[in-house]
Structure formats: structure tokens, C-alpha cells
Amino acid sequence: MQPYIIMTTSTNTSASTDPSAMSGLELLRAWQSTPDDDRPSIGRLLGMRPVRIEEGEVHFAVTPTADFANPLGTVHGGICATLLDSVMGCAVHTTLPAGVGYTTLELKVNYIRSVALDADELTGVGTVIHVGGRTATAEGKVFAADGKLVAHGTTTCIVFR
């Protein structure tokens, strides 16, 4: 399987970059700088947008749509779980050098309150707790537009060096 190529442009040139040659922080910042990127991804599918990307911490936002509905007519819990998995995993990714991968080994989610389909933006914040040679841990929180906590969780990721 070939890696996706990120297209970057400057005022004079256009260049493509192999993501495996970029650190996690560089890769995520490249995504942040090209918000109209049309590569297939979970972020594109859900309309997830990077808000802030720092080493060890990321913030992503998503706005609920009717397609996010569960049978009760509120936002399906899987949306918050996916947002948490994304921000926690990407927080870990920001600490990894080029050529080092990771994947979620374990995900724990606690739901605090339901989210209406017409709710404004949800913001997920992921923060690294520990990065070791083989595993990494992170915590995350999802906030409604009014600042109320909607869900929180933790993850353990396996690191592939």
C-alpha cells in the first residue's frame, strides 16, 4: 500500500511530501495548513477540523449533522468516541519522529451528557500522558460549544519503531 502524498504549496513552488518522511507534528501541521485536502479520511468523512496542534496536545472540532443521529434523535456516541480516538491518538503522534507509527491498542470512553443534533461545534482536546518505547497513553475531553463536558476518555497506543 502506498502512503498518501501531501501537497504543499508556497508562493513559487508546489511540492509533494511523503508522510513517512515527516514527524507526527509536521504531518499534522501539514494537514492543518491544507484544510481543503480531499484525501479519504475519517476527518473528512465527519467534517473534523484541526483547531490547534502542538507537541503533545491537539484540538479538533466537528459540527453535528443529521447523519450523526442515533435512534433516539441525538448525536450517536460513536461520534464522540471517534473524536476522542482522533485527538488522543494524534496527540501521541505529535511526539513521534518521522518513520514511527502507532495505533490504538485500547480506548476507554465515559459519556457525561447527550448532544442534540442541532448543537453547535464539539471540540475534542487530546493530551499526552506518557510516551515510552513501545506504548503511549493519552487523555481526552469533548466539550460542547457552551463549554460543558460531553465525554472524556483515555487511550493506550502501541508505538511501531
Coordinates of N, CA and C in Angstrom, one line a residue:
M1 N 0.8 -1.2 0.0 CA 0.0 0.0 0.0 C 0.9 1.2 0.0
Q2 N 0.6 2.2 -0.9 CA 1.4 3.4 -1.0 C 0.8 4.4 0.0
P3 N 1.7 5.2 0.6 CA 1.3 6.3 1.5 C 0.6 7.4 0.7
Y4 N -0.3 8.1 1.4 CA -0.9 9.3 0.8 C 0.2 10.4 0.7
I5 N 0.1 11.2 -0.3 CA 1.1 12.2 -0.6 C 0.4 13.5 -0.2
I6 N 1.0 14.3 0.6 CA 0.5 15.6 1.0 C 1.1 16.7 0.0
M7 N 0.2 17.4 -0.6 CA 0.7 18.5 -1.5 C 0.8 19.8 -0.7
T8 N 2.0 20.4 -0.8 CA 2.2 21.7 -0.1 C 2.6 22.7 -1.2
T9 N 2.1 23.9 -0.9 CA 2.5 25.0 -1.9 C 3.0 26.2 -1.2
S10 N 3.9 26.8 -1.9 CA 4.4 28.1 -1.4 C 4.2 29.1 -2.5
T11 N 4.7 30.3 -2.3 CA 4.4 31.3 -3.3 C 5.0 31.0 -4.7
N12 N 6.0 30.2 -4.7 CA 6.7 29.9 -6.0 C 6.7 28.5 -6.5
T13 N 6.5 27.6 -5.5 CA 6.7 26.2 -5.9 C 5.5 25.3 -5.4
S14 N 5.4 24.1 -6.0 CA 4.5 23.1 -5.5 C 5.3 21.8 -5.3
A15 N 5.2 21.2 -4.1 CA 6.0 20.0 -3.8 C 5.1 19.0 -3.1
S16 N 5.5 17.7 -3.3 CA 4.8 16.7 -2.6 C 5.7 16.1 -1.6
T17 N 5.2 15.7 -0.5 CA 6.0 15.2 0.6 C 5.4 13.8 1.1
D18 N 6.3 12.9 1.2 CA 6.0 11.6 1.7 C 5.8 11.6 3.2
P19 N 4.5 11.3 3.7 CA 4.3 11.4 5.1 C 5.2 10.6 6.0
S20 N 5.8 9.5 5.5 CA 6.6 8.7 6.3 C 8.0 9.4 6.6
A21 N 8.2 10.5 5.8 CA 9.5 11.3 6.0 C 9.3 12.5 6.9
M22 N 8.0 12.6 7.4 CA 7.7 13.7 8.3 C 7.5 13.3 9.7
S23 N 7.8 14.1 10.7 CA 7.5 13.8 12.1 C 6.0 13.9 12.2
G24 N 5.4 13.3 13.3 CA 4.0 13.4 13.5 C 3.5 14.8 13.6
L25 N 4.3 15.7 14.3 CA 3.9 17.1 14.4 C 3.9 17.8 13.0
E26 N 4.9 17.5 12.2 CA 5.0 18.1 10.9 C 3.8 17.6 10.0
L27 N 3.5 16.3 10.1 CA 2.4 15.8 9.3 C 1.1 16.4 9.7
L28 N 0.8 16.5 10.9 CA -0.5 17.1 11.4 C -0.6 18.5 11.1
R29 N 0.5 19.2 11.2 CA 0.5 20.7 10.8 C 0.3 20.9 9.3
A30 N 0.8 19.9 8.5 CA 0.6 20.0 7.1 C -0.9 19.8 6.8
W31 N -1.5 18.9 7.5 CA -3.0 18.7 7.3 C -3.7 20.0 7.7
Q32 N -3.3 20.6 8.8 CA -3.9 21.8 9.3 C -3.7 23.0 8.3
S33 N -2.6 23.0 7.6 CA -2.4 24.1 6.6 C -3.1 23.8 5.3
T34 N -3.6 22.6 5.0 CA -4.4 22.3 3.8 C -5.8 21.8 4.1
P35 N -6.6 22.7 4.7 CA -8.0 22.2 5.1 C -8.9 21.7 4.0
D36 N -8.6 22.0 2.8 CA -9.4 21.6 1.7 C -8.9 20.3 1.1
D37 N -8.0 19.6 1.7 CA -7.4 18.4 1.3 C -8.6 17.4 1.1
D38 N -8.6 16.8 -0.1 CA -9.7 15.8 -0.4 C -9.3 14.4 -0.3
R39 N -8.3 14.1 0.5 CA -7.9 12.7 0.7 C -9.0 12.0 1.5
P40 N -9.3 10.7 1.2 CA -10.2 10.0 2.0 C -9.7 9.9 3.4
S41 N -10.5 10.2 4.4 CA -10.0 10.0 5.8 C -11.3 10.1 6.7
I42 N -11.1 9.7 8.0 CA -12.2 9.8 8.9 C -12.5 11.3 9.2
G43 N -11.5 12.1 9.2 CA -11.6 13.5 9.4 C -12.5 14.1 8.4
R44 N -12.2 13.8 7.1 CA -13.1 14.3 6.0 C -14.5 13.8 6.1
L45 N -14.6 12.5 6.4 CA -16.0 11.9 6.5 C -16.8 12.6 7.5
L46 N -16.3 12.9 8.7 CA -17.0 13.6 9.8 C -17.0 15.1 9.7
G47 N -16.2 15.7 8.8 CA -16.0 17.1 8.8 C -15.2 17.6 10.0
M48 N -14.2 16.8 10.4 CA -13.4 17.1 11.6 C -12.3 18.1 11.1
R49 N -12.1 19.2 11.9 CA -11.2 20.2 11.6 C -10.1 20.4 12.7
P50 N -8.9 20.5 12.3 CA -7.8 20.8 13.3 C -8.0 22.2 13.7
V51 N -8.0 22.4 15.0 CA -8.1 23.8 15.6 C -6.7 24.2 16.1
R52 N -6.1 23.3 16.9 CA -4.8 23.6 17.4 C -3.9 22.3 17.5
I53 N -2.7 22.5 17.0 CA -1.8 21.3 17.0 C -0.4 21.7 17.6
E54 N -0.1 21.2 18.8 CA 1.1 21.4 19.5 C 1.7 20.1 19.8
E55 N 3.0 20.1 20.2 CA 3.6 18.8 20.6 C 2.9 18.3 21.9
G56 N 2.3 17.2 21.8 CA 1.7 16.6 23.0 C 0.2 17.0 23.2
E57 N -0.3 17.9 22.4 CA -1.7 18.3 22.6 C -2.3 18.7 21.2
V58 N -3.5 18.2 21.0 CA -4.2 18.6 19.8 C -5.7 19.0 20.1
H59 N -6.3 19.9 19.3 CA -7.7 20.2 19.5 C -8.3 20.1 18.1
F60 N -9.4 19.3 18.0 CA -10.1 19.1 16.7 C -11.6 19.5 17.0
A61 N -12.2 20.0 16.0 CA -13.7 20.3 16.1 C -14.5 19.6 15.1
V62 N -15.7 19.4 15.4 CA -16.7 18.8 14.5 C -18.1 19.4 14.8
T63 N -18.8 19.6 13.7 CA -20.2 20.1 13.9 C -21.2 19.0 13.6
P64 N -22.1 18.7 14.6 CA -23.0 17.6 14.4 C -23.9 17.9 13.1
T65 N -24.3 16.8 12.4 CA -25.2 16.9 11.3 C -26.3 15.8 11.6
A66 N -27.3 15.8 10.8 CA -28.4 14.9 10.9 C -27.9 13.4 10.7
D67 N -26.9 13.3 9.9 CA -26.3 11.9 9.7 C -25.6 11.3 10.9
F68 N -25.4 12.1 11.9 CA -24.8 11.6 13.2 C -25.9 11.1 14.1
A69 N -27.1 11.0 13.7 CA -28.2 10.7 14.7 C -28.2 9.2 15.1
N70 N -28.5 9.0 16.3 CA -28.8 7.6 16.8 C -30.3 7.4 16.8
P71 N -30.8 6.3 17.1 CA -32.3 6.0 17.1 C -33.1 7.0 18.0
L72 N -32.5 7.6 19.0 CA -33.2 8.5 19.9 C -33.2 9.9 19.4
G73 N -32.5 10.2 18.3 CA -32.5 11.5 17.7 C -31.5 12.5 18.2
T74 N -30.5 11.9 18.9 CA -29.4 12.7 19.4 C -28.1 12.3 18.7
V75 N -27.0 12.9 19.0 CA -25.7 12.5 18.3 C -25.3 11.2 18.9
H76 N -25.0 10.3 17.9 CA -24.5 8.9 18.3 C -23.2 9.0 19.1
G77 N -23.1 8.2 20.1 CA -21.9 8.2 21.0 C -20.7 7.9 20.2
G78 N -20.8 7.2 19.1 CA -19.6 6.9 18.3 C -18.9 8.1 17.7
I79 N -19.7 9.2 17.6 CA -19.1 10.4 17.1 C -18.1 11.0 18.1
C80 N -18.5 11.0 19.4 CA -17.6 11.5 20.5 C -16.5 10.5 20.6
A81 N -16.7 9.2 20.5 CA -15.7 8.2 20.6 C -14.6 8.4 19.5
T82 N -15.1 8.6 18.3 CA -14.2 8.8 17.2 C -13.4 10.1 17.4
L83 N -14.1 11.2 17.8 CA -13.4 12.4 18.1 C -12.3 12.2 19.2
L84 N -12.6 11.5 20.2 CA -11.7 11.2 21.3 C -10.5 10.3 20.8
D85 N -10.8 9.3 20.0 CA -9.8 8.4 19.5 C -8.8 9.3 18.6
S86 N -9.4 10.2 17.8 CA -8.6 11.0 16.9 C -7.7 12.0 17.7
V87 N -8.2 12.7 18.6 CA -7.4 13.7 19.3 C -6.4 13.1 20.2
M88 N -6.7 12.0 20.9 CA -5.8 11.3 21.8 C -4.7 10.7 20.9
G89 N -5.0 9.9 19.9 CA -4.0 9.3 19.0 C -3.1 10.3 18.4
C90 N -3.7 11.4 17.9 CA -2.9 12.4 17.2 C -2.1 13.2 18.2
A91 N -2.5 13.3 19.4 CA -1.6 14.0 20.4 C -0.4 13.1 20.6
V92 N -0.5 11.8 20.7 CA 0.6 10.9 20.7 C 1.4 11.0 19.4
H93 N 0.8 11.1 18.3 CA 1.5 11.2 17.0 C 2.4 12.4 17.0
T94 N 2.0 13.5 17.6 CA 2.8 14.8 17.6 C 4.2 14.6 18.3
T95 N 4.3 13.5 19.1 CA 5.5 13.3 19.8 C 6.5 12.4 19.1
L96 N 6.0 11.8 18.0 CA 6.8 10.7 17.3 C 7.6 11.3 16.1
P97 N 8.8 10.7 16.0 CA 9.7 11.2 14.9 C 9.2 10.6 13.5
A98 N 9.8 11.0 12.5 CA 9.5 10.5 11.1 C 9.7 9.0 11.1
G99 N 8.8 8.3 10.4 CA 9.0 6.9 10.2 C 8.5 6.0 11.4
V100 N 8.0 6.6 12.4 CA 7.5 5.9 13.6 C 6.0 6.0 13.5
G101 N 5.3 4.8 13.6 CA 3.9 4.8 13.6 C 3.3 4.4 14.9
Y102 N 2.0 4.3 15.0 CA 1.3 3.9 16.2 C -0.1 3.5 15.8
T103 N -0.8 2.9 16.7 CA -2.2 2.6 16.5 C -2.8 2.4 17.9
T104 N -4.2 2.6 18.0 CA -4.9 2.5 19.2 C -4.9 1.0 19.7
L105 N -4.4 0.8 20.9 CA -4.4 -0.5 21.5 C -5.6 -0.7 22.4
E106 N -6.0 0.4 23.1 CA -7.2 0.4 24.0 C -7.8 1.8 24.0
L107 N -9.1 1.8 24.1 CA -9.8 3.1 24.2 C -10.9 3.0 25.2
K108 N -10.9 3.9 26.1 CA -12.0 4.0 27.2 C -12.7 5.3 27.1
V109 N -14.0 5.3 27.0 CA -14.8 6.5 26.9 C -15.9 6.5 28.0
N110 N -16.0 7.7 28.6 CA -17.1 8.0 29.5 C -18.0 9.1 28.9
Y111 N -19.3 8.8 28.8 CA -20.2 9.8 28.3 C -20.8 10.6 29.5
I112 N -20.9 11.9 29.4 CA -21.4 12.7 30.5 C -22.8 13.2 30.2
R113 N -23.1 13.6 29.0 CA -24.4 14.1 28.6 C -24.6 13.9 27.1
S114 N -25.9 13.8 26.7 CA -26.2 13.7 25.3 C -26.0 15.0 24.6
V115 N -25.9 14.9 23.2 CA -25.7 16.1 22.4 C -26.8 16.1 21.4
A116 N -27.5 17.3 21.3 CA -28.5 17.5 20.3 C -28.0 17.5 18.9
L117 N -28.7 17.1 17.9 CA -28.2 17.1 16.5 C -28.0 18.6 16.1
D118 N -28.8 19.5 16.6 CA -28.6 20.9 16.2 C -27.6 21.7 17.1
A119 N -26.8 20.9 17.8 CA -25.8 21.5 18.7 C -24.8 22.2 17.8
D120 N -24.2 23.2 18.4 CA -23.0 23.8 17.7 C -21.8 22.9 17.8
E121 N -20.7 23.4 17.4 CA -19.5 22.7 17.3 C -19.1 22.0 18.6
L122 N -18.6 20.7 18.4 CA -18.0 20.0 19.5 C -16.5 20.1 19.3
T123 N -15.8 20.3 20.4 CA -14.3 20.4 20.4 C -13.7 19.2 21.2
G124 N -12.8 18.5 20.6 CA -12.1 17.4 21.3 C -10.7 17.9 21.6
V125 N -10.2 17.7 22.8 CA -8.9 18.0 23.2 C -8.2 16.8 23.7
G126 N -7.0 16.5 23.1 CA -6.2 15.3 23.4 C -4.9 15.7 24.0
T127 N -4.5 15.1 25.1 CA -3.2 15.5 25.7 C -2.4 14.2 26.1
V128 N -1.2 14.2 25.7 CA -0.3 13.0 26.0 C -0.1 12.9 27.5
I129 N -0.1 11.7 28.0 CA 0.2 11.5 29.4 C 1.7 10.9 29.5
H130 N 1.9 9.9 28.6 CA 3.3 9.3 28.6 C 3.6 8.7 27.3
V131 N 4.8 8.8 26.8 CA 5.2 8.2 25.6 C 6.5 7.4 25.9
G132 N 6.4 6.1 25.8 CA 7.6 5.2 26.0 C 8.0 4.6 24.7
G133 N 8.9 3.6 24.8 CA 9.5 2.9 23.7 C 8.5 2.1 22.9
R134 N 7.5 1.5 23.6 CA 6.5 0.6 23.0 C 5.1 1.0 23.1
T135 N 4.8 1.8 24.1 CA 3.4 2.2 24.3 C 3.4 3.7 24.7
A136 N 2.2 4.3 24.5 CA 2.0 5.7 24.8 C 0.6 5.8 25.4
T137 N 0.3 6.7 26.3 CA -1.0 6.9 26.8 C -1.4 8.4 26.7
A138 N -2.7 8.6 26.6 CA -3.2 10.0 26.4 C -4.6 10.1 27.0
E139 N -5.0 11.3 27.3 CA -6.4 11.5 27.8 C -7.0 12.5 26.9
G140 N -8.3 12.5 26.9 CA -9.1 13.4 26.0 C -10.4 13.8 26.6
K141 N -10.9 15.0 26.2 CA -12.1 15.5 26.6 C -12.9 16.1 25.4
V142 N -14.2 16.0 25.4 CA -15.0 16.6 24.3 C -15.9 17.6 25.0
F143 N -15.9 18.8 24.5 CA -16.7 19.9 25.0 C -17.7 20.4 24.0
A144 N -18.9 20.7 24.5 CA -19.9 21.4 23.7 C -19.5 22.8 23.5
A145 N -20.2 23.5 22.6 CA -19.9 24.9 22.3 C -20.1 25.8 23.6
D146 N -20.9 25.4 24.5 CA -21.1 26.2 25.7 C -20.1 25.9 26.8
G147 N -19.1 25.0 26.5 CA -18.0 24.7 27.4 C -18.3 23.5 28.3
K148 N -19.5 23.0 28.2 CA -19.8 21.8 29.1 C -19.1 20.6 28.6
L149 N -18.7 19.8 29.5 CA -18.0 18.5 29.2 C -19.1 17.5 28.7
V150 N -18.9 16.9 27.6 CA -19.8 15.9 26.9 C -19.3 14.5 27.2
A151 N -18.0 14.3 27.0 CA -17.4 13.0 27.2 C -15.9 13.1 27.5
H152 N -15.3 12.1 28.1 CA -13.9 12.1 28.3 C -13.4 10.7 28.2
G153 N -12.1 10.5 28.0 CA -11.6 9.2 27.9 C -10.1 9.1 28.0
T154 N -9.6 7.9 27.8 CA -8.2 7.6 27.8 C -7.9 6.6 26.7
T155 N -6.6 6.6 26.3 CA -6.2 5.6 25.3 C -4.8 5.1 25.7
T156 N -4.5 3.9 25.2 CA -3.2 3.3 25.2 C -2.9 3.0 23.7
C157 N -1.8 3.5 23.2 CA -1.4 3.3 21.8 C -0.1 2.4 21.8
I158 N 0.0 1.6 20.8 CA 1.2 0.8 20.6 C 2.0 1.6 19.6
V159 N 3.3 1.7 19.9 CA 4.2 2.5 19.0 C 5.1 1.5 18.2
F160 N 5.1 1.8 16.9 CA 5.9 0.9 16.0 C 7.2 1.7 15.6
R161 N 8.3 1.2 16.1 CA 9.6 1.9 15.8 C 10.3 1.1 14.8

